[in-house]
Coordinates of C-alpha atoms (C1' of nucleotides) in Angstrom, one line a residue:
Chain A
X23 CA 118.8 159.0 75.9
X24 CA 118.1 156.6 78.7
X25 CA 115.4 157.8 81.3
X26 CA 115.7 156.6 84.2
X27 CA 112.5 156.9 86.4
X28 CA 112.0 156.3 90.2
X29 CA 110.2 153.0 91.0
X30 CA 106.0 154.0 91.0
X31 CA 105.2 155.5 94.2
X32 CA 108.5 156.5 95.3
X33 CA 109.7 159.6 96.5
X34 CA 112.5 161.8 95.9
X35 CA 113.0 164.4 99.1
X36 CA 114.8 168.1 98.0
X37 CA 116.8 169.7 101.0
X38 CA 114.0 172.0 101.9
X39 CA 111.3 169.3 102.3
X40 CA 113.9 166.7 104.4
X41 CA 114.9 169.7 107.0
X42 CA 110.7 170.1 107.5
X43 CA 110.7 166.3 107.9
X44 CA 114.0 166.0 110.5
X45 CA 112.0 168.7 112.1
X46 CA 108.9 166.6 112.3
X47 CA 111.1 163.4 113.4
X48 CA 112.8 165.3 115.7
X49 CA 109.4 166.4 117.7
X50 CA 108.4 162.8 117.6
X51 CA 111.9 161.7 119.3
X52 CA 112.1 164.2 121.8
X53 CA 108.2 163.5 123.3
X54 CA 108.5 160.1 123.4
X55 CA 112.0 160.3 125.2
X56 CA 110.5 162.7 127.8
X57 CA 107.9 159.9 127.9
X58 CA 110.4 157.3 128.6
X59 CA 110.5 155.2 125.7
X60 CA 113.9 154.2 124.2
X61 CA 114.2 153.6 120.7
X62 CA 114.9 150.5 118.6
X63 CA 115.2 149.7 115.2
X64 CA 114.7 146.4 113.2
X65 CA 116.0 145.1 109.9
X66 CA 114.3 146.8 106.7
X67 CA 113.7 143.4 105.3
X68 CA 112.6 140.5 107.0
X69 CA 111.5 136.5 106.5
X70 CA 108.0 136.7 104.7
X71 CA 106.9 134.1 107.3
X72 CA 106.6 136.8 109.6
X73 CA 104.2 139.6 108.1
X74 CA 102.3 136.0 107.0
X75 CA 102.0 135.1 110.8
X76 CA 100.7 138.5 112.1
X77 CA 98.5 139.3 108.6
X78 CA 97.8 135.8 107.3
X79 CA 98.9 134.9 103.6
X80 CA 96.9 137.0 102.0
X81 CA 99.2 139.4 102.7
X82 CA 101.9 138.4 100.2
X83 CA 99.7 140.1 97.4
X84 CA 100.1 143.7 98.9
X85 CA 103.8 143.5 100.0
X86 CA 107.1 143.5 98.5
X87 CA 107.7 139.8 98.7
X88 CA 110.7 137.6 96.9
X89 CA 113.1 135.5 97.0
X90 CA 116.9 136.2 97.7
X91 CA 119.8 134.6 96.2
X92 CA 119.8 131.7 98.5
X93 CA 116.0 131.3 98.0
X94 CA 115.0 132.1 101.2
X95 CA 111.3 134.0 100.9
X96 CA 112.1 137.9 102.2
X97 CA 109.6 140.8 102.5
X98 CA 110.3 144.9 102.6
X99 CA 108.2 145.4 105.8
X100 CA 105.1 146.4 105.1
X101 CA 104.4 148.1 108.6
X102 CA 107.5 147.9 112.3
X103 CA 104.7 146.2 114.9
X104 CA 105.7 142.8 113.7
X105 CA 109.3 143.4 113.5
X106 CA 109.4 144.8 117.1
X107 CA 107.3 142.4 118.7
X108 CA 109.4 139.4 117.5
X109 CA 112.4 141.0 118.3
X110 CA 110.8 141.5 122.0
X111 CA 110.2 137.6 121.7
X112 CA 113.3 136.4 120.7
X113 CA 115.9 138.5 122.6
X114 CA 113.7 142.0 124.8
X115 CA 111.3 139.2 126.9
X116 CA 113.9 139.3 129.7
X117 CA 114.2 143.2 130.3
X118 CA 112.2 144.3 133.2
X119 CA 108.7 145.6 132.2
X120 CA 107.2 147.6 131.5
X121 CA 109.0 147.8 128.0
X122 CA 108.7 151.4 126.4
X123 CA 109.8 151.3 122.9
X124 CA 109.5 153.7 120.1
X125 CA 110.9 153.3 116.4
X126 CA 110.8 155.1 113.0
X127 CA 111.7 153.2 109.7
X128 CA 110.7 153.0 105.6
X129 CA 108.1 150.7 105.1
X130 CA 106.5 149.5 102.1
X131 CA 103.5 148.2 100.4
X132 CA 102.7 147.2 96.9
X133 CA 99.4 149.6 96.4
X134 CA 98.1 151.9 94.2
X135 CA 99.1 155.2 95.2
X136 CA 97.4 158.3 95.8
X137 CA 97.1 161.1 98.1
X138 CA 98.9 160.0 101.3
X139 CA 99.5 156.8 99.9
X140 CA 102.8 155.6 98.7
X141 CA 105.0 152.5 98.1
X142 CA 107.9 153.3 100.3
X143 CA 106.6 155.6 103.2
X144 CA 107.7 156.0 106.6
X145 CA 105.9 155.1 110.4
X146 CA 106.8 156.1 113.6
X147 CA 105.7 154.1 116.4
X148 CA 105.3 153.2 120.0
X149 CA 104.7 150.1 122.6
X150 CA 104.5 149.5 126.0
X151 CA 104.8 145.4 126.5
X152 CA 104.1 143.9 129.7
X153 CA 101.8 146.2 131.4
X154 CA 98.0 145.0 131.2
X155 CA 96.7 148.1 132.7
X156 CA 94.3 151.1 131.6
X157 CA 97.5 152.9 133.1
X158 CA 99.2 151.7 130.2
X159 CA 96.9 152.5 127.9
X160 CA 96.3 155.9 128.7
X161 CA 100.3 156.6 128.7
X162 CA 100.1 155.7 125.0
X163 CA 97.2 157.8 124.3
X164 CA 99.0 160.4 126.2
X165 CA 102.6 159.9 124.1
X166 CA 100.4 159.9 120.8
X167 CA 97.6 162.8 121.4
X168 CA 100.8 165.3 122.7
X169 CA 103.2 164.1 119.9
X170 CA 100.3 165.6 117.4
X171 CA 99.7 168.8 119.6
X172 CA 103.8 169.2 120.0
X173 CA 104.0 169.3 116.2
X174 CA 101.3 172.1 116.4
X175 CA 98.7 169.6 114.6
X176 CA 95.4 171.1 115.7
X177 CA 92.8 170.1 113.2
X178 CA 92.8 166.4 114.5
X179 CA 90.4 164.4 116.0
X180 CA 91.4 161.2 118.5
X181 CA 88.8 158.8 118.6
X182 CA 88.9 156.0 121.1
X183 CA 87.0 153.0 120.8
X184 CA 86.5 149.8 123.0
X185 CA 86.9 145.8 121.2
X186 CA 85.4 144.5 124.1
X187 CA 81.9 146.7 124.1
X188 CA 81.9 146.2 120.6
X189 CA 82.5 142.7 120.6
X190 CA 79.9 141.5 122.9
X191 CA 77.1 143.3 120.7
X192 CA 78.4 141.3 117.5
X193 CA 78.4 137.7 119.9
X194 CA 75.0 138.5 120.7
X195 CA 74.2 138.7 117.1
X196 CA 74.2 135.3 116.8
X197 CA 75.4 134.8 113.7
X198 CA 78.3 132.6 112.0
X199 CA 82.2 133.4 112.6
X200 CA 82.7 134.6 109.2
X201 CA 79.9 137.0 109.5
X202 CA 81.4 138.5 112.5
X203 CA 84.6 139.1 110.9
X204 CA 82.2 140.7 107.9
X205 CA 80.1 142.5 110.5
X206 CA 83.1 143.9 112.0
X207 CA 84.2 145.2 108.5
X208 CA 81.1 147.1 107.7
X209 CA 81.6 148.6 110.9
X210 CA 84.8 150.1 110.5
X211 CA 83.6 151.0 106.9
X212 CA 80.9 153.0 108.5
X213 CA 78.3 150.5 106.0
X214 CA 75.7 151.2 108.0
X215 CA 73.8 150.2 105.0
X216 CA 74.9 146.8 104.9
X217 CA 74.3 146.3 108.9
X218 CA 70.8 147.2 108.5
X219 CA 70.5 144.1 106.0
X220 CA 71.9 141.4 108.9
X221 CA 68.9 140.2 109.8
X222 CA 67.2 139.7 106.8
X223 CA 70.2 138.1 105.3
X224 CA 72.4 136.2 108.0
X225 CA 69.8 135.9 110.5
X226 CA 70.9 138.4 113.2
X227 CA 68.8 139.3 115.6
X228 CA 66.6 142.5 114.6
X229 CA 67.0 143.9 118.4
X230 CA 70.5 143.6 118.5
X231 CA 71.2 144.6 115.2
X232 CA 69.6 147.9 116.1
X233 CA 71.1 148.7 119.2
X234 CA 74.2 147.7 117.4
X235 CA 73.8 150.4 114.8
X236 CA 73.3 153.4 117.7
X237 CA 76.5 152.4 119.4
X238 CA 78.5 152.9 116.2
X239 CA 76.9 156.1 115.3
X240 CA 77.1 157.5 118.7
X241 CA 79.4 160.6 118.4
X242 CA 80.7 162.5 121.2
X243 CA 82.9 163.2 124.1
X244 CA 83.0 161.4 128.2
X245 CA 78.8 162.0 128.2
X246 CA 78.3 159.4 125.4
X247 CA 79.2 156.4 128.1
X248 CA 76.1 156.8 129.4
X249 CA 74.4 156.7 126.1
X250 CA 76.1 153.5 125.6
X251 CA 75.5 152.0 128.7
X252 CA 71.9 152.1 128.2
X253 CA 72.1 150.5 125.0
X254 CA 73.9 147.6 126.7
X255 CA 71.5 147.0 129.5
X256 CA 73.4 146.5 132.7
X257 CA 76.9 147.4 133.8
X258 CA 79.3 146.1 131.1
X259 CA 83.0 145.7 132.2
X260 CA 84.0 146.8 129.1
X261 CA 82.2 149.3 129.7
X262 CA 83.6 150.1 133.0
X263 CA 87.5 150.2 132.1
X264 CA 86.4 152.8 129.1
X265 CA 85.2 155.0 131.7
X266 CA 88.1 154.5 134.5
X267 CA 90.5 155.0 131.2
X268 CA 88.6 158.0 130.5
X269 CA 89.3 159.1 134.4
X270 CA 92.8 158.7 133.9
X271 CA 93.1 160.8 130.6
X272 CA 91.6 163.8 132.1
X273 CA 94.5 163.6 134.8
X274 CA 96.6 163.6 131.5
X275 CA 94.8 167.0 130.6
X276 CA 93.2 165.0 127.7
X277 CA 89.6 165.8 127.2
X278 CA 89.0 166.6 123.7
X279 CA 88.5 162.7 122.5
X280 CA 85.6 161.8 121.0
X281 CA 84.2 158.3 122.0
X282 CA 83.8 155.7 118.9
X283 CA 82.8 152.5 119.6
X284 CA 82.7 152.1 115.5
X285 CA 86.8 151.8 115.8
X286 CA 87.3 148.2 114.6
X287 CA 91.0 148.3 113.6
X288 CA 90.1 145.2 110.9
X289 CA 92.4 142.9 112.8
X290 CA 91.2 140.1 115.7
X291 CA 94.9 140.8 117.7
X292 CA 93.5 143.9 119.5
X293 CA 91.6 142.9 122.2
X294 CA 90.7 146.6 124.6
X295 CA 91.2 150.1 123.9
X296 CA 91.4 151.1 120.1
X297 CA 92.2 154.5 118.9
X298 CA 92.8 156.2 115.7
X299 CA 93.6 160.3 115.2
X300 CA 92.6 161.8 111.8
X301 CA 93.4 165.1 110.4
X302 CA 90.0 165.9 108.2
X303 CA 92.0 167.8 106.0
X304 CA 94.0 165.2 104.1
X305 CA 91.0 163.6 102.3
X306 CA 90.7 159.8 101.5
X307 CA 93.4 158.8 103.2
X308 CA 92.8 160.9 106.4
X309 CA 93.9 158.7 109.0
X310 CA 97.3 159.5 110.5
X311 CA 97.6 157.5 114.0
X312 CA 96.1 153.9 114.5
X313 CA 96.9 151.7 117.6
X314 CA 95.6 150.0 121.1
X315 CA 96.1 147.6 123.5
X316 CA 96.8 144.0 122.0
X317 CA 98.1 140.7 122.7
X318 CA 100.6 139.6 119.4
X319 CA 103.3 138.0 121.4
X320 CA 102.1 134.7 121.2
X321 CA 102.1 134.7 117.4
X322 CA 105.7 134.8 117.0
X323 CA 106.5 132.1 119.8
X324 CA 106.5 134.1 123.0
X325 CA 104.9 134.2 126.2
X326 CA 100.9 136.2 125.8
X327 CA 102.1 139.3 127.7
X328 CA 99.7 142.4 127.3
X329 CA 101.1 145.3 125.3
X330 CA 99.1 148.6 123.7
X331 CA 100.5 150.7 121.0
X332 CA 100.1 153.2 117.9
X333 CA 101.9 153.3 114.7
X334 CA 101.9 157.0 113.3
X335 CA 101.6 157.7 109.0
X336 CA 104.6 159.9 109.2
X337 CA 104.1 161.3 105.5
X338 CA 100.5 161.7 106.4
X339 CA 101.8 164.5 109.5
X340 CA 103.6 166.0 106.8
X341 CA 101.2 166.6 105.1
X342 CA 98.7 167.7 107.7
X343 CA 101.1 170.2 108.7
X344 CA 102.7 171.9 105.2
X345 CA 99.7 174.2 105.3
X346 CA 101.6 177.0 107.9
X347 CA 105.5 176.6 105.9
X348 CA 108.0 177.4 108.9
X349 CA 111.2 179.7 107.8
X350 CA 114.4 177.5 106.9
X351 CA 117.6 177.4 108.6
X352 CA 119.7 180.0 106.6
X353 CA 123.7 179.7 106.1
X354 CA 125.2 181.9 108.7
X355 CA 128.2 182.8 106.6
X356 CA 129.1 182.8 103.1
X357 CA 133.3 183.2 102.5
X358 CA 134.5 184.8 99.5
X359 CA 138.2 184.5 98.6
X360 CA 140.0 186.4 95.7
X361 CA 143.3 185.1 95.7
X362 CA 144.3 181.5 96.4
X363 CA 146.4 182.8 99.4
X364 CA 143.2 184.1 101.1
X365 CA 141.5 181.1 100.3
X366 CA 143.9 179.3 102.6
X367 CA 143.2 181.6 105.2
X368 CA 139.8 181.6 104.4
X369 CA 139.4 177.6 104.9
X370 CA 141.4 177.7 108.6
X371 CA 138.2 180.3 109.5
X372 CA 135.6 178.5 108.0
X373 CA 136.9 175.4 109.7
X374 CA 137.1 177.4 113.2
X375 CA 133.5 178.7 113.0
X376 CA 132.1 174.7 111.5
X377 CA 133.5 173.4 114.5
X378 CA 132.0 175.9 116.6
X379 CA 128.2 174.9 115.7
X380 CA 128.1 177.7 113.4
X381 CA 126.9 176.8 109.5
X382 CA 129.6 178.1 106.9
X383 CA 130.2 177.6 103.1
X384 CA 132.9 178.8 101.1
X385 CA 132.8 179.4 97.2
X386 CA 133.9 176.4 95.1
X387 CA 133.5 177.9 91.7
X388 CA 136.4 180.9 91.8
X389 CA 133.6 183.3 91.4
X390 CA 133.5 187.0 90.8
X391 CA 133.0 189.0 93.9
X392 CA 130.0 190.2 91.9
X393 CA 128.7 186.6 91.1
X394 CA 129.4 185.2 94.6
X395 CA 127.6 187.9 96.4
X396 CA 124.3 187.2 93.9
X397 CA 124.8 183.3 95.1
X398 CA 125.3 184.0 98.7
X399 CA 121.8 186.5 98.6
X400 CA 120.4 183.5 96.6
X401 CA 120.5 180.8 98.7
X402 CA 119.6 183.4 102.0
X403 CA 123.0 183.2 103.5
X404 CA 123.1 185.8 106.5
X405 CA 126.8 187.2 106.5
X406 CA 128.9 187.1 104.0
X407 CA 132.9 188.0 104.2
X408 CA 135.2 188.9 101.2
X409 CA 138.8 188.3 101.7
X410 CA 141.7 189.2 99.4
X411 CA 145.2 190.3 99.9
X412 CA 144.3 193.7 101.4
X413 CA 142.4 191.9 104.2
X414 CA 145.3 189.3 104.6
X415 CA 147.8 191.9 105.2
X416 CA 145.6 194.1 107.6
X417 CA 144.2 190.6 109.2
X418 CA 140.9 191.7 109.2
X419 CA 137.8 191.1 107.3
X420 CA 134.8 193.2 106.3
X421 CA 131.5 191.2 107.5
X422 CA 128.8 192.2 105.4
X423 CA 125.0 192.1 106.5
X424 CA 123.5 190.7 103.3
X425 CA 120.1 191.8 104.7
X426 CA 120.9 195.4 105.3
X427 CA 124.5 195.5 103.0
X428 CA 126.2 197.2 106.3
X429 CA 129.5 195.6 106.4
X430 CA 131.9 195.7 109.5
X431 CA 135.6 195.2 109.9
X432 CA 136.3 192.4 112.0
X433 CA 139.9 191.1 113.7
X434 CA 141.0 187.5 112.3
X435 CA 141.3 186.8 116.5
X436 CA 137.8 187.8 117.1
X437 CA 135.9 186.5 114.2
X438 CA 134.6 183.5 115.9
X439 CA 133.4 186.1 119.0
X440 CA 131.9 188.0 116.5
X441 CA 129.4 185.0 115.3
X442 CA 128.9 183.2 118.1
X443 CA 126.9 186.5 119.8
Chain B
rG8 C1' 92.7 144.9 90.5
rC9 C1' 89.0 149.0 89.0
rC10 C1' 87.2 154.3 87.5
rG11 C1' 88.3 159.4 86.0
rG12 C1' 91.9 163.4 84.6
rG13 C1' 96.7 164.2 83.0
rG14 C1' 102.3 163.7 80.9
rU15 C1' 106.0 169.5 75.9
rG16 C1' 113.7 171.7 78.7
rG17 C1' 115.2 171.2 86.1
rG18 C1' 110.2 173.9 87.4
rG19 C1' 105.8 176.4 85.0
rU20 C1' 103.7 176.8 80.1
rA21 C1' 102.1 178.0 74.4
rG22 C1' 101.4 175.5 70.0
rU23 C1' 101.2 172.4 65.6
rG24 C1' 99.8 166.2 60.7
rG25 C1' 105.2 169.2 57.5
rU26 C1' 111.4 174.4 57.5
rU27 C1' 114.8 176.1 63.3
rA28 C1' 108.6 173.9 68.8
rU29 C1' 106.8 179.3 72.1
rC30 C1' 107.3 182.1 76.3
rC31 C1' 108.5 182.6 81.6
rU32 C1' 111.6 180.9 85.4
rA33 C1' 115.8 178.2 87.3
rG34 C1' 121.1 177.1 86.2
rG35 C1' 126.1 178.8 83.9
rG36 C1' 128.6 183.0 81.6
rG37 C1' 129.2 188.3 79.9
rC38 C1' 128.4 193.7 80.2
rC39 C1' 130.8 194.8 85.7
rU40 C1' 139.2 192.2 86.1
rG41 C1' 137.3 193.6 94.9
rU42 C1' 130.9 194.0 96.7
rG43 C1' 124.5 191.0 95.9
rG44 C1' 119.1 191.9 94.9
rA45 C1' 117.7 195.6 88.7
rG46 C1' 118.5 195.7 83.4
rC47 C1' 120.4 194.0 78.7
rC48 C1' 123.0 190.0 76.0
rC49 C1' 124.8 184.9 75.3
rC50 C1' 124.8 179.7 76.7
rC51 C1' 122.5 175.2 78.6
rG52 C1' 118.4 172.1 78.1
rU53 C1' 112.4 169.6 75.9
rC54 C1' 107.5 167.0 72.9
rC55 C1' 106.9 159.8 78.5
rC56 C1' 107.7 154.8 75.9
rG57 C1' 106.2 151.3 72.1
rG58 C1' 103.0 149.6 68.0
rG59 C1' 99.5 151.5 64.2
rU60 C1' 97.5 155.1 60.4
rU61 C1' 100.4 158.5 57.1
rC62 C1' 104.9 160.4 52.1
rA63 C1' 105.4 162.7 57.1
rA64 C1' 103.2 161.8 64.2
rU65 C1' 105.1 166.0 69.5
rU66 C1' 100.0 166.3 67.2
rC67 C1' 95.5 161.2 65.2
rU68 C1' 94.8 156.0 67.2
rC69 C1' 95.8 151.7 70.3
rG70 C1' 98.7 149.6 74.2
rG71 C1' 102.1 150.4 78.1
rU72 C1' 104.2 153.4 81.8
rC73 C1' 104.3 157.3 85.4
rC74 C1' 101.8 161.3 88.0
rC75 C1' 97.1 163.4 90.3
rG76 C1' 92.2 162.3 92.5
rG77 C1' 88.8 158.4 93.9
rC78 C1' 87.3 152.9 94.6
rC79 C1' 89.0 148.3 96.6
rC80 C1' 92.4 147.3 100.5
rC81 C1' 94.6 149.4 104.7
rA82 C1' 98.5 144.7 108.6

RNA sequence: GCCGGGGUGGGGUAGUGGUUAUCCUAGGGGCCUGUGGAGCCCCCGUCCCGGGUUCAAUUCUCGGUCCCGGCCCCA
């Protein structure tokens, strides 16, 4: 016998888990629409030459890169930011701005998987293009930090960071440009270890490498600006937006942020506010929200315009959430015909109530009343009705209470009353 | 790419170098020909794949593969 497996790291979804996730994505939907973003949605696959623009070609290693039958080089999309912004370039750059757009697709990555991790998972994002304000930015924190507290996420922690305070400490290093990039690495690995080295090995400078090391570790909410002001001597723009952004989010009713200036986000695109939201419950791969404010346009032809931005692990929320299970939807009404004539009659009601907004489901097997009564208590259907020819001739039915076994007679005529109180 | 732990019906498991591989559960049917949740009975369905050792491998061994956790990476 042939087994056939799911591709390695792939994901089959039962009923159950896919009416949690709808749940989920619904949430999602509905804060971002009362946030004013509209949604979009991009092709699954896309010319490799664009994930190579945005990532650089190492990138081709850890995506689901080939060639199609007319050998052009396509990619699955490993992540939607690329996809979105060079469809804003190509045909969006003309729609007044600012641009508020949100999307959910698959994406997919060729990586080992483990916990949180897999090859085809899903993201849910959002951008605003073409406003380079701290406004913007804190309306994107905003849509992010109350999309986790809609979905009753409460073990998370947001931390927002700054590129440009942390920046200025690694120029004034002083060492090479591939040490920066490295130095930025170790910082967003928390290698504290490896900073401490700098100056012995690449020559930084023993001052700034220390004061370099306390802003990363610093740790805390609004009160750590000042911290971090001190160890920059002097009054640091950077600085100075962080704390009027920090104004703005408290007239957001967001306080509960702690302040990171050890948020690197590994890529040179972002240039102001960085944030990232982990829920410390999910282990390894903890991290379910990265984003902030970043200029990409210009890679894929366009006009630099200023944009900021997050890009949500969607199977990550799931998972931060399945601790507290929520109740399934249960069938409202389960129909059970005896004899083909009440069938008929039976599929005209079931029809009735469908359209009506009401879930019904009929027996397809010919079933015992006996049988079909076990099947309706075993998938948790509410009601259940049993029509035969005794029913059809009195043109009523006896609704039954499959909770309590109490079972009414009901008029054919007022049936679909009867359910839709 | 690396490290560790795993893989026995759909799900959960027991067990073994050799007759018919254990039990629970789920699914289908019957006892019960118009009323569910219990019980009893029947049916369905399994040793991840390949090489090696052996008279004989589900068992031992090697490789692969997939799953779980971690490393690397994380756009």
């Amino acid at each position: 016998m042939t087994d056939f497996q799911r591709p390695r790291g792939t994901r089959d979804f039962p009923p159950e888990e896919m009416e949690q996730r709808r749940i989920v994505e619904d949430g999602l939907r509905k804060v971002a629409r009362s946030f004013n973003f509209g949604e979009v949605m991009t092709p699954t696959f896309e010319n490799t030459e664009l994930f190579v623009a945005k990532s650089g070609p190492g990138i081709i290693d850890e995506i689901y890169a080939f060639k199609d039958k007319g050998d052009r080089e396509i990619s699955l999309r490993p992540e939607l930011t690329a996809a979105v912004m060079r469809y804003y370039v190509k045909e969006l750059h003309t729609r007044p701005k600012p641009l508020k757009l949100y999307y959910m697709g698959n994406c997919f990555r060729y990586e080992r998987p483990q916990k949180g991790r897999y090859r085809e998972f899903w993201q849910f994002g959002a951008e605003i293009i073409g406003a380079p304000s701290l406004d913007a930015d804190a309306e994107v924190l905003a849509l992010a930090y109350y999309s986790v507290k809609n979905l009753g996420l409460n073990n998370t922690v947001m931390r927002i960071g700054h590129l440009g305070v942390l920046n200025k400490f690694i120029e004034e290093l002083g060492v090479s440009e591939s040490m920066k990039v490295e130095v930025r690495r170790m910082i967003d690995k928390r290698d504290f270890e490896s900073l401490r080295t700098l100056p012995d090995g690449a020559g930084a400078k023993q001052d700034v490498t220390n004061r370099l090391i306390e802003l990363v570790s610093l740790d805390g909410g609004s009160e750590t600006l000042e911290k971090a002001k001190k160890l920059m001597d002097g009054d640091d723009i950077s600085l100075k937006e962080l704390k009027k952004l920090l104004n703005i989010l408290e007239k957001y009713g967001i306080t509960d942020y702690k302040l990171d200036f050890g948020v690197a986000r590994g890529l040179d695109y972002y240039t102001g506010m960085v944030f990232e939201i982990d829920a410390p419950n999910l282990g390894a791969e903890k991290q379910i929200c990265g984003g902030g404010a970043y200029s990409l346009s210009e890679t894929f032809g366009g006009q630099p315009i200023s944009s900021t931005g997050f890009a949500f692990g969607f199977d990550r929320l799931m998972l931060a959430r399945s601790q507290d299970e929520e109740e399934l939807s249960k069938l409202d009404v389960y129909f059970i015909p005896i004899s083909d004539d009440a069938r008929m009659k039976c599929l005209e009601m079931v029809t009735e109530i469908r359209n009506n907004g009401i879930s019904a489901d009929i027996d397809l097997l010919g079933r015992k009343v006996g049988k079909a009564f076990g099947y309706a208590d075993t998938i948790g259907a509410k009601t259940a009705i049993v029509i035969g020819d005794k029913e059809l001739a009195e043109e009523k039915v006896m609704v039954k209470d499959m909770a309590t076994g109490d079972q009414t007679p009901i008029n054919f005529s007022e049936l679909l009353k009867h359910y839709q109180n």
